[in-house]
Amino acid sequence: MHKRVLVTGGAGFIGSHLCERLLARGDEVLCVDNFFTGTRANVAHLLGHPMFELMRHDVTFPLYVEVDEIYNLACPASPIHYQFDPVQTTKTSVHGAINMLGLAKRVRAKILQASTSEVYGDPGVHPQPEGYWGNVNPIGPRSCYDEGKRCAETLFFDYWRQHRVRIKVARIFNTYGPRMHPNDGRVVSNFIVQALKGEPITIYGEGLQTRSFCFVDDLVEGLMRLMATEDAVTGPVNLGNPGEFTMLQLAEAVIELTGSASQLQFLPLPQDDPRQRQPDIAKAAAELGWAPTVPLREGLKRTIDYFDALLSAGRAQAIAAD
Ligand code: NAD
Ligand code: UDP
Ligand code: UDP
């Protein structure tokens, strides 16, 4: 029997790739999204699939459906989007988690939470293992996201301890790839779009802060492996690529791979911007047999191809509209 799988935030960047992979394996997929940052275009190629259903719904409201597994990805992920309406961001993480956990409890579904490396805040331990409790500002501009996700983790573990809901918590580190929103302000999409347009590459601060970038296909594989584990495996488990780069190194790689003439432009560092971030993925290796396989330059090439096509199509449309 095939599984019925709910993906909240399924019309977003990571969610759309996940829906694709689940359908390819024969699952029935219910994609739920309020289209805040996700788009129908991200799943347009799945709409004709007989096992795919798209539903507009906000997870801060209750949802009554019958499913076997739930991937809870609904939440804006880029700072400009999650800071646009910070109260709604916390509600999405917290009320969304309560509703999806209530649903999982009623239908006895397994439920996976897309948590984040942001739970570690500006980390005092490097690289970050799951046992590190984090260094998070509770009242800053990033707190709606960070604390919302931390509270969601608390709820997941309390539903597990109190109600034996079968939970899986993935702490996702910076992930990139095709279908990132071109204007969502995250660094990989920003740099690529700027390079392709020949605009200045915007480096915040001195560009010496680091991030570790995971290609979306690797990440989705990790999420699916985590969901497939036995009930005793709850996480939290880090999923990310340990390859760590400064923003300057990322900018140089993007300029080289696009052959762009763009110059670097240095802008102020946003408040509470973490200085460094690198996942310790020993637990994912041991419990899931998982490790990322796509090196940064390879993943960047595929992402550049996507944005190149997107921008060319946009230019073609603009010309046609003239
Ligand atoms: P995204 O913004 O592309 O996707 C989020 C999706 O959730 C969008 O389709 C959006 O419309 C939807 N959504 C937002 N609020 C909603 C609500 N109240 N009800 C229903 N749908 C709602 O971002 P993404 O990068 O695909 O992130 C997916 C998940 O993974 C998020 O939970 C995010 O926090 C987590 N995550 C992502 C990264 C990353 O680097 N991409 C890192 C850590 C964690
Ligand atoms: N919920 C839902 N779908 C369901 C079951 C519950 O959206 O199929 C929501 C419901 O609105 C509730 C929340 O999940 O507020 C938490 O449910 P739970 O059963 O844990 O708590 P209670 O209903 O007792 O508040
Ligand atoms: N960043 C940057 N230029 C940009 C966008 C982001 O230098 O145009 C920096 C940002 O300050 C941060 C890093 O890149 O240090 C990653 O930012 P992103 O928003 O992608 O992810 P997060 O900070 O949530 O890890």
CSV table of C-alpha atoms and ligand atoms in Angstrom, one decimal:
chain,number,residue,atom,x,y,z
A,1,MET,CA,0.0,0.0,0.0
A,2,HIS,CA,1.3,3.5,-0.8
A,3,LYS,CA,1.5,6.0,1.9
A,4,ARG,CA,-0.5,9.2,2.2
A,5,VAL,CA,1.9,12.0,3.0
A,6,LEU,CA,1.1,15.6,4.0
A,7,VAL,CA,3.8,18.2,3.2
A,8,THR,CA,3.1,21.6,4.8
A,9,GLY,CA,5.0,24.3,3.0
A,10,GLY,CA,5.0,22.0,0.0
A,11,ALA,CA,4.9,24.8,-2.5
A,12,GLY,CA,8.1,26.3,-1.2
A,13,PHE,CA,11.7,25.7,-2.2
A,14,ILE,CA,12.5,22.6,-0.2
A,15,GLY,CA,8.9,21.4,0.0
A,16,SER,CA,8.5,21.3,-3.8
A,17,HIS,CA,11.6,19.1,-4.2
A,18,LEU,CA,10.3,16.8,-1.4
A,19,CYS,CA,6.8,16.5,-3.1
A,20,GLU,CA,8.6,15.5,-6.3
A,21,ARG,CA,10.7,12.8,-4.6
A,22,LEU,CA,7.7,11.4,-2.7
A,23,LEU,CA,5.6,11.1,-5.8
A,24,ALA,CA,8.5,9.5,-7.7
A,25,ARG,CA,8.6,6.8,-5.1
A,26,GLY,CA,4.9,6.1,-5.4
A,27,ASP,CA,3.5,8.0,-2.4
A,28,GLU,CA,0.2,10.0,-2.5
A,29,VAL,CA,1.1,13.6,-1.6
A,30,LEU,CA,-1.1,16.3,-0.1
A,31,CYS,CA,0.7,19.6,-0.4
A,32,VAL,CA,-0.6,22.3,1.9
A,33,ASP,CA,0.6,25.9,1.6
A,34,ASN,CA,-0.7,29.4,2.1
A,35,PHE,CA,1.6,30.7,-0.7
A,36,PHE,CA,3.3,33.3,1.5
A,37,THR,CA,6.7,32.6,0.1
A,38,GLY,CA,5.9,29.5,-2.0
A,39,THR,CA,4.2,29.6,-5.4
A,40,ARG,CA,2.0,27.4,-7.5
A,41,ALA,CA,4.7,27.6,-10.2
A,42,ASN,CA,7.0,25.6,-7.9
A,43,VAL,CA,4.6,22.6,-8.1
A,44,ALA,CA,2.9,23.4,-11.5
A,45,HIS,CA,4.7,20.4,-13.1
A,46,LEU,CA,3.1,18.1,-10.4
A,47,LEU,CA,-0.5,19.4,-10.7
A,48,GLY,CA,-1.5,16.8,-13.4
A,49,HIS,CA,-0.1,13.9,-11.3
A,50,PRO,CA,-2.9,11.6,-10.2
A,51,MET,CA,-1.4,11.1,-6.7
A,52,PHE,CA,-0.8,14.9,-6.1
A,53,GLU,CA,-3.2,17.3,-4.5
A,54,LEU,CA,-2.6,21.0,-3.7
A,55,MET,CA,-4.5,22.7,-1.0
A,56,ARG,CA,-4.4,26.4,0.0
A,57,HIS,CA,-4.4,26.4,3.8
A,58,ASP,CA,-2.7,28.3,6.6
A,59,VAL,CA,-1.3,25.9,9.3
A,60,THR,CA,-2.1,28.3,12.1
A,61,PHE,CA,-5.7,27.0,11.6
A,62,PRO,CA,-6.7,23.4,12.3
A,63,LEU,CA,-6.6,20.9,9.5
A,64,TYR,CA,-8.6,17.7,9.4
A,65,VAL,CA,-7.3,15.2,6.9
A,66,GLU,CA,-6.3,11.5,7.0
A,67,VAL,CA,-2.6,10.8,6.4
A,68,ASP,CA,0.2,8.4,7.4
A,69,GLU,CA,3.1,10.8,7.5
A,70,ILE,CA,3.5,14.6,7.9
A,71,TYR,CA,6.5,16.7,6.9
A,72,ASN,CA,6.0,20.1,8.6
A,73,LEU,CA,7.9,22.6,6.5
A,74,ALA,CA,5.5,25.5,6.6
A,75,CYS,CA,7.4,28.6,7.7
A,76,PRO,CA,9.1,31.5,5.9
A,77,ALA,CA,12.8,30.8,6.0
A,78,SER,CA,14.6,33.8,4.7
A,79,PRO,CA,15.2,36.8,7.1
A,80,ILE,CA,13.5,39.4,5.0
A,81,HIS,CA,10.4,37.2,4.8
A,82,TYR,CA,10.2,36.0,8.4
A,83,GLN,CA,10.9,39.5,9.6
A,84,PHE,CA,8.1,41.0,7.4
A,85,ASP,CA,5.4,39.9,9.8
A,86,PRO,CA,7.3,38.5,12.8
A,87,VAL,CA,4.1,37.8,14.9
A,88,GLN,CA,2.8,35.6,12.1
A,89,THR,CA,6.2,33.9,11.9
A,90,THR,CA,6.0,32.8,15.5
A,91,LYS,CA,2.4,31.8,15.1
A,92,THR,CA,3.2,29.7,12.1
A,93,SER,CA,5.9,27.8,14.0
A,94,VAL,CA,4.1,27.5,17.3
A,95,HIS,CA,0.4,27.2,16.3
A,96,GLY,CA,1.4,25.4,13.2
A,97,ALA,CA,3.3,22.8,15.3
A,98,ILE,CA,0.4,22.4,17.7
A,99,ASN,CA,-2.1,21.8,14.9
A,100,MET,CA,0.1,19.4,13.0
A,101,LEU,CA,1.0,17.5,16.2
A,102,GLY,CA,-2.7,17.4,17.1
A,103,LEU,CA,-3.4,16.0,13.7
A,104,ALA,CA,-0.6,13.5,14.0
A,105,LYS,CA,-1.9,12.4,17.4
A,106,ARG,CA,-5.5,11.9,16.1
A,107,VAL,CA,-4.5,9.9,13.0
A,108,ARG,CA,-1.4,8.3,14.5
A,109,ALA,CA,0.8,9.6,11.8
A,110,LYS,CA,4.6,10.0,12.0
A,111,ILE,CA,5.5,13.7,11.9
A,112,LEU,CA,8.8,15.4,10.9
A,113,GLN,CA,9.6,18.9,11.9
A,114,ALA,CA,11.8,21.1,9.7
A,115,SER,CA,13.8,22.7,12.4
A,116,THR,CA,16.9,24.8,11.8
A,117,SER,CA,20.5,25.5,12.7
A,118,GLU,CA,19.2,28.8,13.9
A,119,VAL,CA,18.3,27.1,17.2
A,120,TYR,CA,22.0,27.3,17.9
A,121,GLY,CA,21.9,31.1,17.4
A,122,ASP,CA,25.4,32.7,17.2
A,123,PRO,CA,27.1,29.5,18.4
A,124,GLY,CA,29.6,29.3,21.2
A,125,VAL,CA,30.6,25.8,20.1
A,126,HIS,CA,32.0,25.0,16.7
A,127,PRO,CA,31.0,22.9,14.8
A,128,GLN,CA,27.6,22.5,16.3
A,129,PRO,CA,26.6,19.0,17.6
A,130,GLU,CA,23.0,18.3,18.5
A,131,GLY,CA,23.8,18.3,22.3
A,132,TYR,CA,24.7,22.1,22.1
A,133,TRP,CA,21.9,24.1,23.6
A,134,GLY,CA,22.6,27.3,21.6
A,135,ASN,CA,23.1,31.0,22.1
A,136,VAL,CA,19.9,32.7,20.9
A,137,ASN,CA,18.8,36.3,21.6
A,138,PRO,CA,15.1,35.9,22.7
A,139,ILE,CA,14.1,39.5,21.9
A,140,GLY,CA,16.0,40.4,18.7
A,141,PRO,CA,14.8,40.7,15.1
A,142,ARG,CA,15.7,37.1,14.4
A,143,SER,CA,13.9,35.8,17.5
A,144,CYS,CA,10.5,35.3,15.9
A,145,TYR,CA,12.1,32.6,13.7
A,146,ASP,CA,14.7,31.2,16.1
A,147,GLU,CA,12.5,31.1,19.2
A,148,GLY,CA,9.5,29.9,17.2
A,149,LYS,CA,11.5,27.0,15.9
A,150,ARG,CA,12.9,26.3,19.4
A,151,CYS,CA,9.3,26.3,20.9
A,152,ALA,CA,8.2,24.0,18.0
A,153,GLU,CA,11.0,21.5,19.0
A,154,THR,CA,9.8,21.7,22.6
A,155,LEU,CA,6.2,20.9,21.5
A,156,PHE,CA,7.4,18.0,19.4
A,157,PHE,CA,9.3,16.4,22.3
A,158,ASP,CA,6.4,17.0,24.7
A,159,TYR,CA,3.9,15.3,22.3
A,160,TRP,CA,6.4,12.4,22.1
A,161,ARG,CA,6.9,12.2,25.9
A,162,GLN,CA,3.2,12.9,26.8
A,163,HIS,CA,1.3,11.4,23.9
A,164,ARG,CA,3.8,9.0,22.3
A,165,VAL,CA,3.4,10.8,18.9
A,166,ARG,CA,6.1,9.5,16.6
A,167,ILE,CA,8.3,12.5,16.0
A,168,LYS,CA,11.3,13.3,13.9
A,169,VAL,CA,13.2,16.6,14.3
A,170,ALA,CA,15.6,17.6,11.6
A,171,ARG,CA,17.9,20.6,12.2
A,172,ILE,CA,18.5,21.9,8.7
A,173,PHE,CA,21.5,24.0,7.9
A,174,ASN,CA,21.7,26.5,5.1
A,175,THR,CA,20.2,24.8,2.0
A,176,TYR,CA,20.3,26.1,-1.6
A,177,GLY,CA,19.3,25.0,-5.1
A,178,PRO,CA,16.8,25.5,-7.9
A,179,ARG,CA,13.4,27.1,-6.9
A,180,MET,CA,14.8,29.3,-4.2
A,181,HIS,CA,12.9,32.6,-4.5
A,182,PRO,CA,15.0,35.0,-6.6
A,183,ASN,CA,14.1,37.9,-4.3
A,184,ASP,CA,14.1,36.2,-0.9
A,185,GLY,CA,17.3,37.8,0.2
A,186,ARG,CA,19.2,34.6,1.1
A,187,VAL,CA,22.8,34.8,0.2
A,188,VAL,CA,23.1,32.1,-2.5
A,189,SER,CA,20.1,33.4,-4.5
A,190,ASN,CA,21.2,37.0,-4.0
A,191,PHE,CA,24.7,36.5,-5.2
A,192,ILE,CA,23.7,34.4,-8.2
A,193,VAL,CA,21.0,36.8,-9.4
A,194,GLN,CA,23.3,39.8,-8.8
A,195,ALA,CA,26.1,38.1,-10.8
A,196,LEU,CA,23.8,37.1,-13.7
A,197,LYS,CA,22.5,40.6,-13.9
A,198,GLY,CA,25.9,42.2,-13.7
A,199,GLU,CA,24.8,44.1,-10.5
A,200,PRO,CA,27.1,44.6,-7.5
A,201,ILE,CA,27.4,41.5,-5.2
A,202,THR,CA,26.2,42.7,-1.7
A,203,ILE,CA,28.5,41.5,1.1
A,204,TYR,CA,27.2,42.2,4.5
A,205,GLY,CA,29.9,43.1,7.0
A,206,GLU,CA,33.4,42.1,5.9
A,207,GLY,CA,32.2,38.9,4.4
A,208,LEU,CA,34.3,36.8,6.9
A,209,GLN,CA,31.3,35.2,8.5
A,210,THR,CA,30.9,31.6,7.5
A,211,ARG,CA,28.1,29.3,6.5
A,212,SER,CA,27.9,25.7,5.4
A,213,PHE,CA,25.8,25.1,2.3
A,214,CYS,CA,23.9,21.9,1.5
A,215,PHE,CA,22.4,21.2,-2.0
A,216,VAL,CA,18.7,20.6,-1.8
A,217,ASP,CA,18.7,17.1,-3.3
A,218,ASP,CA,21.1,15.9,-0.5
A,219,LEU,CA,18.9,17.6,2.1
A,220,VAL,CA,15.6,16.0,0.8
A,221,GLU,CA,17.4,12.6,0.9
A,222,GLY,CA,18.3,13.2,4.6
A,223,LEU,CA,14.7,14.2,5.4
A,224,MET,CA,13.2,11.0,3.8
A,225,ARG,CA,15.8,8.8,5.6
A,226,LEU,CA,15.0,10.4,8.9
A,227,MET,CA,11.2,9.8,8.3
A,228,ALA,CA,11.9,6.1,7.5
A,229,THR,CA,13.7,5.4,10.8
A,230,GLU,CA,12.2,3.3,13.6
A,231,ASP,CA,10.2,5.1,16.3
A,232,ALA,CA,13.0,5.3,18.8
A,233,VAL,CA,14.9,7.7,16.5
A,234,THR,CA,13.4,11.1,17.2
A,235,GLY,CA,16.3,13.4,16.5
A,236,PRO,CA,17.1,16.2,16.7
A,237,VAL,CA,19.5,15.4,14.0
A,238,ASN,CA,21.6,17.9,12.1
A,239,LEU,CA,21.3,17.8,8.3
A,240,GLY,CA,23.7,20.0,6.4
A,241,ASN,CA,27.0,20.0,4.4
A,242,PRO,CA,30.0,20.5,6.6
A,243,GLY,CA,31.9,22.3,3.9
A,244,GLU,CA,32.3,25.8,5.5
A,245,PHE,CA,32.9,28.9,3.5
A,246,THR,CA,33.1,32.7,4.1
A,247,MET,CA,30.7,34.9,2.2
A,248,LEU,CA,33.7,36.3,0.4
A,249,GLN,CA,34.7,32.8,-0.8
A,250,LEU,CA,31.1,32.2,-1.9
A,251,ALA,CA,31.0,35.5,-3.8
A,252,GLU,CA,34.3,34.6,-5.6
A,253,ALA,CA,33.0,31.1,-6.5
A,254,VAL,CA,29.7,32.6,-7.9
A,255,ILE,CA,31.6,35.3,-9.9
A,256,GLU,CA,33.9,32.7,-11.4
A,257,LEU,CA,31.2,30.2,-12.3
A,258,THR,CA,29.0,32.8,-13.9
A,259,GLY,CA,31.9,34.6,-15.6
A,260,SER,CA,30.3,37.8,-14.3
A,261,ALA,CA,31.9,41.2,-14.2
A,262,SER,CA,30.1,42.2,-11.0
A,263,GLN,CA,32.0,44.0,-8.3
A,264,LEU,CA,31.8,43.5,-4.6
A,265,GLN,CA,29.8,46.0,-2.5
A,266,PHE,CA,30.2,46.0,1.2
A,267,LEU,CA,27.0,46.8,3.3
A,268,PRO,CA,26.4,46.8,7.0
A,269,LEU,CA,26.1,43.5,8.8
A,270,PRO,CA,22.5,42.8,10.0
A,271,GLN,CA,21.9,42.6,13.8
A,272,ASP,CA,22.5,39.2,15.5
A,273,ASP,CA,24.0,37.8,12.3
A,274,PRO,CA,25.7,34.5,13.3
A,275,ARG,CA,29.5,34.7,12.7
A,276,GLN,CA,30.0,31.0,11.9
A,277,ARG,CA,28.0,27.9,11.3
A,278,GLN,CA,29.0,24.3,10.5
A,279,PRO,CA,27.1,21.2,11.2
A,280,ASP,CA,28.5,18.2,13.1
A,281,ILE,CA,26.8,15.4,11.1
A,282,ALA,CA,28.2,12.4,13.0
A,283,LYS,CA,24.7,11.6,14.3
A,284,ALA,CA,23.1,11.7,10.8
A,285,ALA,CA,25.9,9.4,9.5
A,286,ALA,CA,25.4,6.9,12.4
A,287,GLU,CA,21.6,6.9,12.6
A,288,LEU,CA,20.6,7.5,8.9
A,289,GLY,CA,23.7,6.4,7.0
A,290,TRP,CA,23.5,9.8,5.4
A,291,ALA,CA,26.1,12.3,4.2
A,292,PRO,CA,25.8,15.0,1.5
A,293,THR,CA,27.3,14.1,-1.9
A,294,VAL,CA,27.1,17.4,-3.9
A,295,PRO,CA,30.1,19.7,-3.5
A,296,LEU,CA,29.4,23.4,-3.4
A,297,ARG,CA,30.7,24.2,-6.9
A,298,GLU,CA,28.6,21.5,-8.5
A,299,GLY,CA,25.5,22.6,-6.6
A,300,LEU,CA,26.2,26.2,-7.5
A,301,LYS,CA,26.4,25.3,-11.2
A,302,ARG,CA,23.0,23.7,-11.1
A,303,THR,CA,21.5,26.6,-9.2
A,304,ILE,CA,23.1,29.1,-11.7
A,305,ASP,CA,21.6,27.2,-14.6
A,306,TYR,CA,18.1,27.5,-12.9
A,307,PHE,CA,18.3,31.2,-12.3
A,308,ASP,CA,19.8,31.8,-15.7
A,309,ALA,CA,16.8,30.1,-17.3
A,310,LEU,CA,14.4,32.0,-15.0
A,311,LEU,CA,15.9,35.4,-15.7
A,312,SER,CA,16.0,34.7,-19.5
A,313,ALA,CA,12.3,33.7,-19.4
A,314,GLY,CA,11.6,36.9,-17.4
A,315,ARG,CA,13.5,39.0,-20.0
A,316,ALA,CA,11.6,37.2,-22.8
A,317,GLN,CA,8.3,38.0,-21.1
A,318,ALA,CA,9.3,41.6,-20.6
A,319,ILE,CA,10.2,41.9,-24.3
A,320,ALA,CA,6.9,40.2,-25.4
A,321,ALA,CA,5.0,42.7,-23.2
A,322,ASP,CA,6.6,45.7,-24.8
B,1,NAD,P1,10.3,28.6,1.6
B,1,NAD,O1,10.0,30.0,2.1
B,1,NAD,O2,10.6,28.4,0.2
B,1,NAD,O3,9.1,27.6,2.0
B,1,NAD,C1,8.3,27.7,3.1
B,1,NAD,C2,6.9,27.4,2.6
B,1,NAD,O4,5.9,27.5,3.7
B,1,NAD,C3,6.4,28.4,1.6
B,1,NAD,O5,5.8,27.7,0.5
B,1,NAD,C4,5.3,29.3,2.3
B,1,NAD,O6,4.4,29.8,1.4
B,1,NAD,C5,4.8,28.2,3.3
B,1,NAD,N1,4.2,28.8,4.5
B,1,NAD,C6,4.6,29.9,5.2
B,1,NAD,N2,3.8,30.1,6.3
B,1,NAD,C7,2.7,29.2,6.1
B,1,NAD,C8,1.6,29.0,6.8
B,1,NAD,N3,1.2,29.7,7.9
B,1,NAD,N4,0.7,28.0,6.4
B,1,NAD,C9,1.0,27.3,5.3
B,1,NAD,N5,2.1,27.5,4.6
B,1,NAD,C10,3.0,28.4,5.0
B,1,NAD,O7,11.5,28.1,2.5
B,1,NAD,P2,12.3,26.7,2.5
B,1,NAD,O8,13.8,27.1,2.4
B,1,NAD,O9,11.8,25.8,1.5
B,1,NAD,O10,12.1,26.2,4.0
B,1,NAD,C11,11.2,25.1,4.2
B,1,NAD,C12,11.4,24.8,5.7
B,1,NAD,O11,12.7,24.4,6.0
B,1,NAD,C13,11.0,25.9,6.7
B,1,NAD,O12,10.3,25.5,7.8
B,1,NAD,C14,12.4,26.4,7.1
B,1,NAD,O13,12.3,27.1,8.3
B,1,NAD,C15,13.2,25.2,7.1
B,1,NAD,N6,14.6,25.5,6.9
B,1,NAD,C16,15.1,25.9,5.7
B,1,NAD,C17,16.5,26.2,5.6
B,1,NAD,C18,17.1,26.6,4.3
B,1,NAD,O14,18.3,26.9,4.3
B,1,NAD,N7,16.4,26.6,3.2
B,1,NAD,C19,17.3,26.1,6.7
B,1,NAD,C20,16.8,25.7,7.9
B,1,NAD,C21,15.4,25.3,8.0
B,2,UDP,N1,-6.0,19.5,15.3
B,2,UDP,C1,-6.0,19.6,14.0
B,2,UDP,N2,-6.3,18.5,13.3
B,2,UDP,C2,-6.6,17.3,13.9
B,2,UDP,C3,-6.6,17.2,15.3
B,2,UDP,C4,-6.3,18.4,16.0
B,2,UDP,O1,-5.7,20.6,13.4
B,2,UDP,O2,-6.9,16.3,13.2
B,2,UDP,C5,-5.6,20.7,16.1
B,2,UDP,C6,-6.7,21.2,17.0
B,2,UDP,O3,-7.2,22.4,16.5
B,2,UDP,C7,-6.0,21.4,18.4
B,2,UDP,C8,-4.6,21.1,18.1
B,2,UDP,O4,-4.5,20.4,16.9
B,2,UDP,O5,-6.1,22.7,18.8
B,2,UDP,C9,-3.9,20.3,19.2
B,2,UDP,O6,-4.6,19.1,19.3
B,2,UDP,P1,-4.6,18.2,20.7
B,2,UDP,O7,-5.5,17.0,20.5
B,2,UDP,O8,-3.2,17.9,21.0
B,2,UDP,O9,-5.1,19.2,21.8
B,2,UDP,P2,-6.6,19.7,22.2
B,2,UDP,O10,-7.5,19.5,21.0
B,2,UDP,O11,-6.9,18.9,23.4
B,2,UDP,O12,-6.4,21.1,22.5
B,3,UDP,N1,24.5,37.8,3.3
B,3,UDP,C1,25.4,38.6,2.5
B,3,UDP,N2,24.8,39.2,1.4
B,3,UDP,C2,23.5,39.0,1.0
B,3,UDP,C3,22.7,38.2,1.8
B,3,UDP,C4,23.3,37.6,2.9
B,3,UDP,O1,26.6,38.8,2.8
B,3,UDP,O2,23.2,39.6,0.0
B,3,UDP,C5,25.1,37.1,4.5
B,3,UDP,C6,24.3,37.3,5.7
B,3,UDP,O3,24.7,38.4,6.4
B,3,UDP,C7,24.7,36.0,6.5
B,3,UDP,C8,25.0,35.0,5.4
B,3,UDP,O4,25.2,35.8,4.2
B,3,UDP,O5,25.9,36.2,7.2
B,3,UDP,C9,23.8,34.0,5.2
B,3,UDP,O6,22.6,34.7,5.1
B,3,UDP,P1,21.2,34.0,4.7
B,3,UDP,O7,20.2,35.1,4.9
B,3,UDP,O8,21.3,33.3,3.4
B,3,UDP,O9,21.1,32.9,5.8
B,3,UDP,P2,21.2,32.9,7.4
B,3,UDP,O10,21.8,34.2,7.9
B,3,UDP,O11,19.8,32.7,7.9
B,3,UDP,O12,22.1,31.7,7.7
